[in-house]
Amino acid sequence: MKFIDFNFDSRLQEGIEASNYENATPIQEQVIPHILADKDVIAFAQTGTGKTAAFLLPLINQMLTRGTDPHGINCLVIVPTRELAVQIAQHLEGLSYFTSVSSIAVYGGGDGNSFVQEKKALSMGADFVICTPGKMMAHIKMGYVKMDSLQYLVLDEADRMLDMGFYDDIMFIIDHLPKKRQNLLFSATMPPKIKTMANRILHQPVEISIAMSKPPEKIVQQAYMVYDEQKIPLIQHMLQEKQYRSVLIFCSSKLSVKQLTRDLQKKGIKAGEIHSDLEQDNREEILIQYKSGRLPVLVATDILSRGIDIDNIDLVINFDVPHDGEDYVHRIGRTARAAAEGSAYTLVSVKDQRKFHTIEKLIGKDVTKIIIPEHLGEQPAYTPAAGRNFGGGGSGAGGKKKYFNNNRGSRHK
Ligand code: AMP
């Protein structure tokens, strides 16, 4: 599902596009509509599934479309650690870049200066407060925290918070919130104590459970940083360097499937193509040839990445970076099926580095980067953060001032 289909506020959609998100991840697809429909939600999802944006996006959208109390705290996000608080605040900053939404991260271990900033925000109001339980409880006890207009409560990594002994602190904080509010609870695991906690806090929650598919460990995953013109010579080198029985090359468009197949054939490589422009009969014929070993190289669109059962593929090459982590997992999952071993190489052009980095985060693994053969020349360095896209004059600051500037993930525009 594409983000555009959620019909988010245009300022939020701008932030989504600047973050290079195009398709919603499964957890986002399932959770976002319920949050937009004001339901309480309990979601079981691990880090890497896109769970943070699954709650940030609809909450930002609600704030933009319904408005917020500028003098109160509108959403409280309680998390187990300062690292996670900072990470969520930064994520929020990226997604809400073109909006006027304000936020602050509140966590233990800061200095006197950060305490003053926190006190100011907590007493004067912020759209999002992202906090660790102990520090928030300490602020509440001092009496200046303004919770009257709070509408949304998020408990993130709730299982970890319970493991860390935060139950009483969390319940203390919740006792100081308005009773009428929307509650969202995210947890990687579902032990009985989470259910007990959810029963106390959530109101008739919708329950959602997502497991991020991970590529099998036995697949050797590698990536090459390349300039576009190095891709075909590199593939040629790979195919000549080692005798593969069966190679599957994925391209993101029909056009590049056709071009690449032609280029490989011109270089004397026996390659066939498969994509949706071919008649069913043709596709079947090519698959038969490929499965029988008569055609050693097949170039395909993602039409072949899911559900197709071919057992003996020993190499998958991603000619370009797939659209998202799920596609990546499906593509490389075509190799090393059954007991066989397999390799998956991804060619990453400069413009695709950020996309590839996101996939690495989604699968929870740094893919080994390989140096290209010397005769192909210099390759680009891997600098996925370099192409950040947020600098271009945010327009949407609709009247509300951003005054929290404590370098803790708060907005400073
Ligand atoms: P999380 O599970 O929230 O820790 O997210 C893991 C990573 O996935 C983060 O780096 C996000 O920026 C990224 N991410 C989240 N949603 C999407 C999406 N729809 N498309 C691409 N990347 C995403």
CSV table of C-alpha atoms and ligand atoms in Angstrom, one decimal:
chain,number,residue,atom,x,y,z
A,1,MET,CA,0.0,0.0,0.0
A,2,LYS,CA,1.3,3.4,-0.9
A,3,PHE,CA,1.3,6.2,1.7
A,4,ILE,CA,-0.5,8.5,-0.7
A,5,ASP,CA,-3.5,6.2,-0.2
A,6,PHE,CA,-3.9,7.2,3.5
A,7,ASN,CA,-4.8,10.7,2.4
A,8,PHE,CA,-2.6,12.3,5.0
A,9,ASP,CA,-2.3,16.0,5.4
A,10,SER,CA,-0.2,17.3,2.6
A,11,ARG,CA,2.5,18.7,5.0
A,12,LEU,CA,2.9,15.3,6.5
A,13,GLN,CA,2.9,13.6,3.1
A,14,GLU,CA,5.8,16.0,2.2
A,15,GLY,CA,7.8,14.7,5.2
A,16,ILE,CA,7.0,11.1,4.2
A,17,GLU,CA,8.4,11.7,0.8
A,18,ALA,CA,11.4,13.6,2.1
A,19,SER,CA,12.1,10.5,4.2
A,20,ASN,CA,12.0,8.4,1.1
A,21,TYR,CA,9.1,6.3,2.3
A,22,GLU,CA,6.8,5.1,-0.5
A,23,ASN,CA,5.1,1.9,0.6
A,24,ALA,CA,3.7,1.3,4.0
A,25,THR,CA,5.3,-1.7,5.9
A,26,PRO,CA,2.8,-4.4,7.0
A,27,ILE,CA,2.6,-3.1,10.5
A,28,GLN,CA,1.9,0.4,9.2
A,29,GLU,CA,-0.7,-0.9,6.8
A,30,GLN,CA,-2.5,-2.6,9.6
A,31,VAL,CA,-2.2,-0.2,12.5
A,32,ILE,CA,-2.6,3.2,10.9
A,33,PRO,CA,-6.3,2.9,9.9
A,34,HIS,CA,-7.2,1.8,13.5
A,35,ILE,CA,-5.4,4.8,15.0
A,36,LEU,CA,-7.0,7.1,12.5
A,37,ALA,CA,-10.4,5.6,13.6
A,38,ASP,CA,-9.6,6.5,17.2
A,39,LYS,CA,-9.3,2.9,18.4
A,40,ASP,CA,-7.0,1.7,21.2
A,41,VAL,CA,-4.4,-0.6,19.7
A,42,ILE,CA,-2.1,-3.3,21.1
A,43,ALA,CA,0.5,-4.3,18.5
A,44,PHE,CA,3.2,-7.0,18.7
A,45,ALA,CA,6.0,-6.0,16.4
A,46,GLN,CA,9.8,-5.9,16.6
A,47,THR,CA,12.2,-3.1,15.9
A,48,GLY,CA,12.8,-3.0,12.2
A,49,THR,CA,9.2,-3.4,11.2
A,50,GLY,CA,8.5,0.3,10.9
A,51,LYS,CA,6.5,0.4,14.1
A,52,THR,CA,7.6,3.9,15.1
A,53,ALA,CA,6.2,5.5,12.0
A,54,ALA,CA,3.1,3.3,12.4
A,55,PHE,CA,2.1,5.4,15.4
A,56,LEU,CA,3.8,8.7,14.7
A,57,LEU,CA,2.2,9.2,11.3
A,58,PRO,CA,-1.4,8.8,12.2
A,59,LEU,CA,-0.9,10.8,15.4
A,60,ILE,CA,0.8,13.7,13.6
A,61,ASN,CA,-2.0,13.6,11.1
A,62,GLN,CA,-4.7,13.7,13.8
A,63,MET,CA,-3.0,16.7,15.3
A,64,LEU,CA,-2.7,18.5,12.0
A,65,THR,CA,-6.3,17.9,11.0
A,66,ARG,CA,-8.0,18.3,14.4
A,67,GLY,CA,-5.7,20.8,16.0
A,68,THR,CA,-4.0,20.6,19.4
A,69,ASP,CA,-4.0,22.5,22.6
A,70,PRO,CA,-1.0,24.8,22.2
A,71,HIS,CA,-0.6,25.2,26.0
A,72,GLY,CA,-0.8,21.5,26.9
A,73,ILE,CA,0.9,18.2,26.3
A,74,ASN,CA,-1.1,16.4,23.6
A,75,CYS,CA,0.7,13.0,23.3
A,76,LEU,CA,2.9,11.2,25.7
A,77,VAL,CA,5.2,8.4,24.4
A,78,ILE,CA,6.7,6.4,27.2
A,79,VAL,CA,9.8,4.3,26.2
A,80,PRO,CA,12.3,2.2,28.2
A,81,THR,CA,15.6,4.0,27.4
A,82,ARG,CA,17.0,7.4,26.6
A,83,GLU,CA,18.5,6.1,23.3
A,84,LEU,CA,15.0,5.1,22.1
A,85,ALA,CA,13.6,8.4,23.3
A,86,VAL,CA,16.2,10.3,21.2
A,87,GLN,CA,15.7,8.0,18.2
A,88,ILE,CA,11.9,8.5,18.2
A,89,ALA,CA,12.3,12.2,18.6
A,90,GLN,CA,14.6,12.3,15.6
A,91,HIS,CA,12.2,10.1,13.6
A,92,LEU,CA,9.4,12.5,14.5
A,93,GLU,CA,11.5,15.5,13.5
A,94,GLY,CA,12.0,14.0,10.0
A,95,LEU,CA,8.4,13.0,9.4
A,96,SER,CA,7.0,16.2,10.8
A,97,TYR,CA,9.6,18.5,9.2
A,98,PHE,CA,7.1,20.5,7.1
A,99,THR,CA,4.5,20.8,9.9
A,100,SER,CA,4.3,22.9,13.0
A,101,VAL,CA,4.2,19.9,15.4
A,102,SER,CA,6.5,20.4,18.4
A,103,SER,CA,8.2,17.8,20.5
A,104,ILE,CA,10.7,17.2,23.3
A,105,ALA,CA,12.5,14.1,24.6
A,106,VAL,CA,12.6,13.8,28.4
A,107,TYR,CA,15.0,11.3,29.9
A,108,GLY,CA,17.3,10.8,32.9
A,109,GLY,CA,21.0,11.6,33.0
A,110,GLY,CA,20.7,15.1,31.5
A,111,ASP,CA,22.3,18.3,33.0
A,112,GLY,CA,20.7,21.3,34.7
A,113,ASN,CA,20.2,23.0,31.3
A,114,SER,CA,18.2,20.2,29.9
A,115,PHE,CA,16.1,20.1,33.1
A,116,VAL,CA,15.1,23.7,32.6
A,117,GLN,CA,14.2,23.0,29.0
A,118,GLU,CA,12.1,20.0,30.0
A,119,LYS,CA,10.4,21.9,32.8
A,120,LYS,CA,9.5,24.7,30.3
A,121,ALA,CA,8.1,22.3,27.8
A,122,LEU,CA,6.2,20.3,30.3
A,123,SER,CA,4.6,23.3,31.9
A,124,MET,CA,4.0,25.4,28.7
A,125,GLY,CA,3.0,22.5,26.4
A,126,ALA,CA,4.3,20.4,23.6
A,127,ASP,CA,2.5,18.2,21.0
A,128,PHE,CA,4.7,15.2,21.7
A,129,VAL,CA,6.6,14.4,24.9
A,130,ILE,CA,8.8,11.3,24.5
A,131,CYS,CA,10.0,10.2,27.9
A,132,THR,CA,11.5,7.5,30.0
A,133,PRO,CA,9.3,6.5,33.0
A,134,GLY,CA,11.6,7.5,35.9
A,135,LYS,CA,12.3,11.0,34.7
A,136,MET,CA,8.7,11.7,33.8
A,137,MET,CA,7.6,10.6,37.2
A,138,ALA,CA,10.1,12.9,38.8
A,139,HIS,CA,8.7,15.9,36.8
A,140,ILE,CA,5.1,15.0,37.6
A,141,LYS,CA,5.9,14.9,41.3
A,142,MET,CA,7.1,18.5,41.1
A,143,GLY,CA,3.7,19.6,40.1
A,144,TYR,CA,4.0,21.7,37.0
A,145,VAL,CA,3.3,19.1,34.3
A,146,LYS,CA,0.2,20.0,32.3
A,147,MET,CA,-1.6,16.9,31.3
A,148,ASP,CA,-5.2,18.2,31.2
A,149,SER,CA,-5.4,18.2,27.4
A,150,LEU,CA,-3.6,15.0,26.8
A,151,GLN,CA,-5.3,12.9,24.1
A,152,TYR,CA,-2.9,10.2,23.1
A,153,LEU,CA,-0.7,7.8,25.2
A,154,VAL,CA,1.8,5.5,23.5
A,155,LEU,CA,3.7,2.8,25.4
A,156,ASP,CA,6.6,1.6,23.2
A,157,GLU,CA,8.6,-1.5,23.8
A,158,ALA,CA,6.3,-2.2,26.7
A,159,ASP,CA,7.7,-5.7,27.4
A,160,ARG,CA,11.2,-4.2,27.9
A,161,MET,CA,9.8,-1.6,30.2
A,162,LEU,CA,8.2,-4.3,32.4
A,163,ASP,CA,11.5,-6.3,32.3
A,164,MET,CA,13.3,-3.2,33.5
A,165,GLY,CA,10.9,-2.9,36.5
A,166,PHE,CA,9.0,0.2,35.3
A,167,TYR,CA,5.5,-1.0,35.9
A,168,ASP,CA,4.9,1.1,39.0
A,169,ASP,CA,6.4,4.2,37.5
A,170,ILE,CA,4.2,3.8,34.4
A,171,MET,CA,1.0,3.3,36.4
A,172,PHE,CA,2.0,6.4,38.5
A,173,ILE,CA,2.2,8.5,35.3
A,174,ILE,CA,-1.0,7.0,33.9
A,175,ASP,CA,-2.9,7.9,37.1
A,176,HIS,CA,-2.1,11.6,36.3
A,177,LEU,CA,-3.5,11.5,32.8
A,178,PRO,CA,-7.1,12.3,31.7
A,179,LYS,CA,-9.2,9.2,31.7
A,180,LYS,CA,-10.5,9.9,28.2
A,181,ARG,CA,-7.7,9.3,25.8
A,182,GLN,CA,-6.5,7.0,23.0
A,183,ASN,CA,-4.0,4.3,24.1
A,184,LEU,CA,-1.5,2.5,21.9
A,185,LEU,CA,0.8,-0.2,23.2
A,186,PHE,CA,3.7,-1.7,21.2
A,187,SER,CA,5.6,-4.7,22.4
A,188,ALA,CA,8.1,-7.1,20.7
A,189,THR,CA,6.8,-10.1,22.7
A,190,MET,CA,3.5,-11.0,24.3
A,191,PRO,CA,4.1,-12.5,27.7
A,192,PRO,CA,1.0,-12.8,30.0
A,193,LYS,CA,2.1,-9.7,32.1
A,194,ILE,CA,1.8,-7.5,28.9
A,195,LYS,CA,-1.8,-8.7,28.5
A,196,THR,CA,-2.5,-7.9,32.2
A,197,MET,CA,-1.0,-4.5,31.8
A,198,ALA,CA,-3.0,-3.9,28.6
A,199,ASN,CA,-6.2,-4.9,30.3
A,200,ARG,CA,-5.6,-2.2,32.9
A,201,ILE,CA,-4.7,0.6,30.5
A,202,LEU,CA,-6.4,0.0,27.1
A,203,HIS,CA,-10.0,0.2,26.2
A,204,GLN,CA,-11.3,-2.6,23.9
A,205,PRO,CA,-8.1,-2.6,21.9
A,206,VAL,CA,-7.6,-3.9,18.4
A,207,GLU,CA,-4.9,-6.5,18.6
A,208,ILE,CA,-2.3,-6.7,15.8
A,209,SER,CA,0.6,-9.0,15.5
A,210,ILE,CA,3.4,-8.7,12.9
A,211,ALA,CA,6.5,-10.7,12.5
A,212,MET,CA,9.1,-9.2,10.2
A,213,SER,CA,10.3,-11.8,7.8
A,214,LYS,CA,14.0,-12.3,8.0
A,215,PRO,CA,16.2,-13.8,5.3
A,216,PRO,CA,17.5,-17.3,6.2
A,217,GLU,CA,20.9,-17.1,7.8
A,218,LYS,CA,22.4,-19.5,5.3
A,219,ILE,CA,22.1,-16.9,2.5
A,220,VAL,CA,25.4,-15.1,2.0
A,221,GLN,CA,24.4,-11.5,1.5
A,222,GLN,CA,26.8,-9.0,-0.1
A,223,ALA,CA,26.5,-5.6,-1.6
A,224,TYR,CA,28.6,-3.6,-4.2
A,225,MET,CA,28.6,0.1,-4.3
A,226,VAL,CA,28.7,1.0,-8.0
A,227,TYR,CA,28.2,3.7,-10.5
A,228,ASP,CA,25.4,2.8,-13.0
A,229,GLU,CA,27.8,2.2,-15.8
A,230,GLN,CA,29.7,-0.4,-13.7
A,231,LYS,CA,26.7,-2.6,-13.2
A,232,ILE,CA,26.8,-4.7,-16.4
A,233,PRO,CA,30.6,-5.2,-16.5
A,234,LEU,CA,30.4,-6.3,-12.9
A,235,ILE,CA,27.6,-8.8,-13.5
A,236,GLN,CA,29.6,-10.1,-16.5
A,237,HIS,CA,32.6,-10.5,-14.2
A,238,MET,CA,30.6,-12.3,-11.6
A,239,LEU,CA,29.2,-14.8,-14.1
A,240,GLN,CA,32.5,-15.5,-15.6
A,241,GLU,CA,34.5,-15.7,-12.4
A,242,LYS,CA,32.5,-18.7,-11.0
A,243,GLN,CA,30.5,-21.3,-12.7
A,244,TYR,CA,26.9,-20.9,-11.4
A,245,ARG,CA,24.2,-23.4,-12.3
A,246,SER,CA,21.4,-21.1,-12.0
A,247,VAL,CA,21.4,-17.3,-11.6
A,248,LEU,CA,18.3,-15.1,-11.1
A,249,ILE,CA,18.7,-11.3,-11.6
A,250,PHE,CA,16.1,-8.9,-10.4
A,251,CYS,CA,15.4,-5.5,-11.9
A,252,SER,CA,12.8,-3.0,-10.6
A,253,SER,CA,11.3,-2.3,-14.0
A,254,LYS,CA,10.3,-4.2,-17.2
A,255,LEU,CA,12.4,-1.8,-19.2
A,256,SER,CA,15.6,-2.6,-17.3
A,257,VAL,CA,14.8,-6.3,-17.5
A,258,LYS,CA,14.6,-6.1,-21.3
A,259,GLN,CA,17.7,-3.9,-21.6
A,260,LEU,CA,19.8,-6.0,-19.3
A,261,THR,CA,18.8,-9.2,-21.0
A,262,ARG,CA,19.8,-7.8,-24.3
A,263,ASP,CA,23.1,-6.5,-23.0
A,264,LEU,CA,24.0,-9.9,-21.4
A,265,GLN,CA,23.0,-11.8,-24.6
A,266,LYS,CA,25.2,-9.4,-26.6
A,267,LYS,CA,28.1,-10.4,-24.4
A,268,GLY,CA,27.5,-14.1,-25.1
A,269,ILE,CA,25.7,-14.9,-21.8
A,270,LYS,CA,22.7,-17.2,-22.2
A,271,ALA,CA,20.1,-15.1,-20.5
A,272,GLY,CA,16.3,-15.2,-20.7
A,273,GLU,CA,13.8,-12.6,-19.4
A,274,ILE,CA,10.5,-12.8,-17.6
A,275,HIS,CA,8.0,-9.9,-16.9
A,276,SER,CA,4.4,-9.1,-17.2
A,277,ASP,CA,4.6,-8.1,-20.9
A,278,LEU,CA,5.2,-11.7,-21.9
A,279,GLU,CA,2.3,-14.0,-22.6
A,280,GLN,CA,1.6,-16.7,-20.0
A,281,ASP,CA,2.8,-19.4,-22.5
A,282,ASN,CA,6.1,-17.6,-23.1
A,283,ARG,CA,6.7,-17.2,-19.4
A,284,GLU,CA,6.0,-20.9,-18.8
A,285,GLU,CA,8.3,-21.9,-21.6
A,286,ILE,CA,11.2,-19.7,-20.2
A,287,LEU,CA,10.6,-21.1,-16.7
A,288,ILE,CA,10.8,-24.7,-18.0
A,289,GLN,CA,14.1,-23.9,-19.7
A,290,TYR,CA,15.4,-22.2,-16.6
A,291,LYS,CA,14.4,-25.0,-14.3
A,292,SER,CA,15.9,-27.6,-16.5
A,293,GLY,CA,19.3,-25.8,-16.5
A,294,ARG,CA,19.3,-25.1,-20.3
A,295,LEU,CA,19.0,-21.4,-19.5
A,296,PRO,CA,21.5,-20.5,-16.8
A,297,VAL,CA,20.6,-16.9,-16.3
A,298,LEU,CA,17.1,-15.4,-15.8
A,299,VAL,CA,16.4,-11.7,-15.6
A,300,ALA,CA,13.1,-10.9,-13.9
A,301,THR,CA,10.9,-8.2,-12.4
A,302,ASP,CA,9.5,-8.7,-8.9
A,303,ILE,CA,6.8,-10.8,-10.5
A,304,LEU,CA,9.2,-13.7,-9.7
A,305,SER,CA,10.1,-12.6,-6.2
A,306,ARG,CA,7.2,-14.1,-4.3
A,307,GLY,CA,5.9,-17.6,-4.2
A,308,ILE,CA,7.7,-19.1,-7.2
A,309,ASP,CA,9.2,-22.5,-6.3
A,310,ILE,CA,12.5,-23.0,-8.0
A,311,ASP,CA,14.9,-25.0,-5.9
A,312,ASN,CA,18.4,-24.8,-7.2
A,313,ILE,CA,19.1,-21.1,-7.7
A,314,ASP,CA,22.6,-20.6,-6.4
A,315,LEU,CA,22.9,-16.8,-7.0
A,316,VAL,CA,20.4,-14.0,-6.8
A,317,ILE,CA,21.6,-10.6,-8.1
A,318,ASN,CA,19.7,-7.4,-7.3
A,319,PHE,CA,20.5,-5.3,-10.4
A,320,ASP,CA,19.0,-2.4,-8.4
A,321,VAL,CA,17.8,-2.0,-4.8
A,322,PRO,CA,14.3,-3.3,-4.2
A,323,HIS,CA,11.6,-0.9,-3.1
A,324,ASP,CA,11.4,-2.1,0.5
A,325,GLY,CA,12.7,-4.7,3.0
A,326,GLU,CA,10.0,-7.2,2.4
A,327,ASP,CA,10.7,-7.2,-1.4
A,328,TYR,CA,14.4,-7.6,-0.6
A,329,VAL,CA,13.7,-10.6,1.7
A,330,HIS,CA,11.4,-12.2,-0.9
A,331,ARG,CA,13.9,-11.7,-3.7
A,332,ILE,CA,17.0,-13.1,-1.9
A,333,GLY,CA,14.8,-15.8,-0.5
A,334,ARG,CA,14.7,-17.4,-4.0
A,335,THR,CA,18.1,-18.7,-3.4
A,336,ALA,CA,19.2,-21.2,-0.7
A,337,ARG,CA,15.9,-22.9,-0.7
A,338,ALA,CA,15.5,-26.3,0.8
A,339,ALA,CA,18.9,-27.4,2.1
A,340,ALA,CA,20.9,-25.7,-0.6
A,341,GLU,CA,23.2,-22.8,0.0
A,342,GLY,CA,23.1,-19.6,-1.9
A,343,SER,CA,24.4,-16.1,-2.3
A,344,ALA,CA,22.6,-12.8,-2.9
A,345,TYR,CA,24.5,-9.8,-4.3
A,346,THR,CA,23.0,-6.3,-4.4
A,347,LEU,CA,24.3,-3.6,-6.7
A,348,VAL,CA,23.8,-0.3,-5.0
A,349,SER,CA,24.0,2.8,-7.1
A,350,VAL,CA,24.7,6.2,-5.4
A,351,LYS,CA,21.1,7.2,-5.6
A,352,ASP,CA,20.0,4.0,-4.0
A,353,GLN,CA,22.3,4.0,-1.0
A,354,ARG,CA,19.7,5.5,1.4
A,355,LYS,CA,17.1,3.0,0.3
A,356,PHE,CA,19.6,0.2,0.9
A,357,HIS,CA,20.5,1.5,4.3
A,358,THR,CA,16.8,1.5,5.2
A,359,ILE,CA,16.6,-2.1,4.1
A,360,GLU,CA,19.6,-3.0,6.2
A,361,LYS,CA,17.8,-1.5,9.2
A,362,LEU,CA,14.6,-3.3,8.4
A,363,ILE,CA,16.3,-6.7,8.3
A,364,GLY,CA,18.5,-5.8,11.3
A,365,LYS,CA,21.8,-6.6,9.6
A,366,ASP,CA,24.7,-4.7,8.0
A,367,VAL,CA,25.2,-6.4,4.6
A,368,THR,CA,28.9,-7.0,3.8
A,369,LYS,CA,30.2,-4.4,1.3
A,370,ILE,CA,32.5,-5.8,-1.4
A,371,ILE,CA,35.3,-4.1,-3.3
A,372,ILE,CA,34.7,-4.3,-7.1
A,373,PRO,CA,37.5,-5.8,-9.3
A,374,GLU,CA,40.2,-3.3,-10.1
A,375,HIS,CA,39.7,-3.3,-13.8
A,376,LEU,CA,36.2,-1.8,-13.3
A,377,GLY,CA,37.7,1.4,-11.8
A,378,GLU,CA,36.9,3.4,-8.7
A,379,GLN,CA,33.7,2.7,-6.9
A,380,PRO,CA,31.7,5.1,-4.8
A,381,ALA,CA,32.0,5.1,-1.0
A,382,TYR,CA,29.0,4.0,1.0
A,383,THR,CA,27.6,7.2,2.6
A,384,PRO,CA,23.9,6.6,2.9
A,385,ALA,CA,23.3,9.6,5.2
A,386,ALA,CA,24.8,12.1,2.7
A,387,GLY,CA,21.7,12.4,0.6
A,388,ARG,CA,19.4,13.6,3.4
A,389,ASN,CA,16.6,15.6,1.9
A,390,PHE,CA,15.2,17.7,4.6
A,391,GLY,CA,17.0,21.0,3.9
A,392,GLY,CA,14.6,22.4,1.4
A,393,GLY,CA,12.7,25.1,3.1
A,394,GLY,CA,9.8,23.7,5.1
A,395,SER,CA,6.7,25.7,4.4
A,396,GLY,CA,4.2,24.4,6.8
A,397,ALA,CA,4.9,26.0,10.1
A,398,GLY,CA,1.4,27.1,10.7
A,399,GLY,CA,1.7,29.7,13.4
A,400,LYS,CA,3.0,27.6,16.3
A,401,LYS,CA,6.4,28.5,17.5
A,402,LYS,CA,9.2,25.9,18.0
A,403,TYR,CA,10.9,27.0,21.2
A,404,PHE,CA,12.4,23.7,22.5
A,405,ASN,CA,15.9,23.7,21.3
A,406,ASN,CA,17.9,21.4,23.6
A,407,ASN,CA,19.4,19.2,21.0
A,408,ARG,CA,17.4,16.3,22.3
A,409,GLY,CA,15.3,15.7,19.3
A,410,SER,CA,13.1,18.7,19.7
A,411,ARG,CA,12.2,20.9,16.8
A,412,HIS,CA,14.4,23.9,16.1
A,413,LYS,CA,13.4,25.7,13.0
B,1,AMP,P1,11.4,0.9,13.4
B,1,AMP,O1,10.8,-0.5,13.3
B,1,AMP,O2,10.3,1.9,13.7
B,1,AMP,O3,12.6,1.0,14.3
B,1,AMP,O4,11.9,1.3,11.9
B,1,AMP,C1,13.0,0.7,11.3
B,1,AMP,C2,13.5,1.6,10.1
B,1,AMP,O5,12.7,1.5,9.0
B,1,AMP,C3,13.7,3.0,10.4
B,1,AMP,O6,15.0,3.4,10.0
B,1,AMP,C4,12.7,3.7,9.6
B,1,AMP,O7,13.1,5.0,9.1
B,1,AMP,C5,12.5,2.8,8.4
B,1,AMP,N1,11.1,2.8,7.9
B,1,AMP,C6,9.9,2.8,8.6
B,1,AMP,N2,8.9,2.8,7.8
B,1,AMP,C7,9.4,2.7,6.5
B,1,AMP,C8,8.7,2.7,5.2
B,1,AMP,N3,7.4,2.7,5.1
B,1,AMP,N4,9.5,2.7,4.2
B,1,AMP,C9,10.9,2.7,4.3
B,1,AMP,N5,11.5,2.7,5.5
B,1,AMP,C10,10.8,2.7,6.6
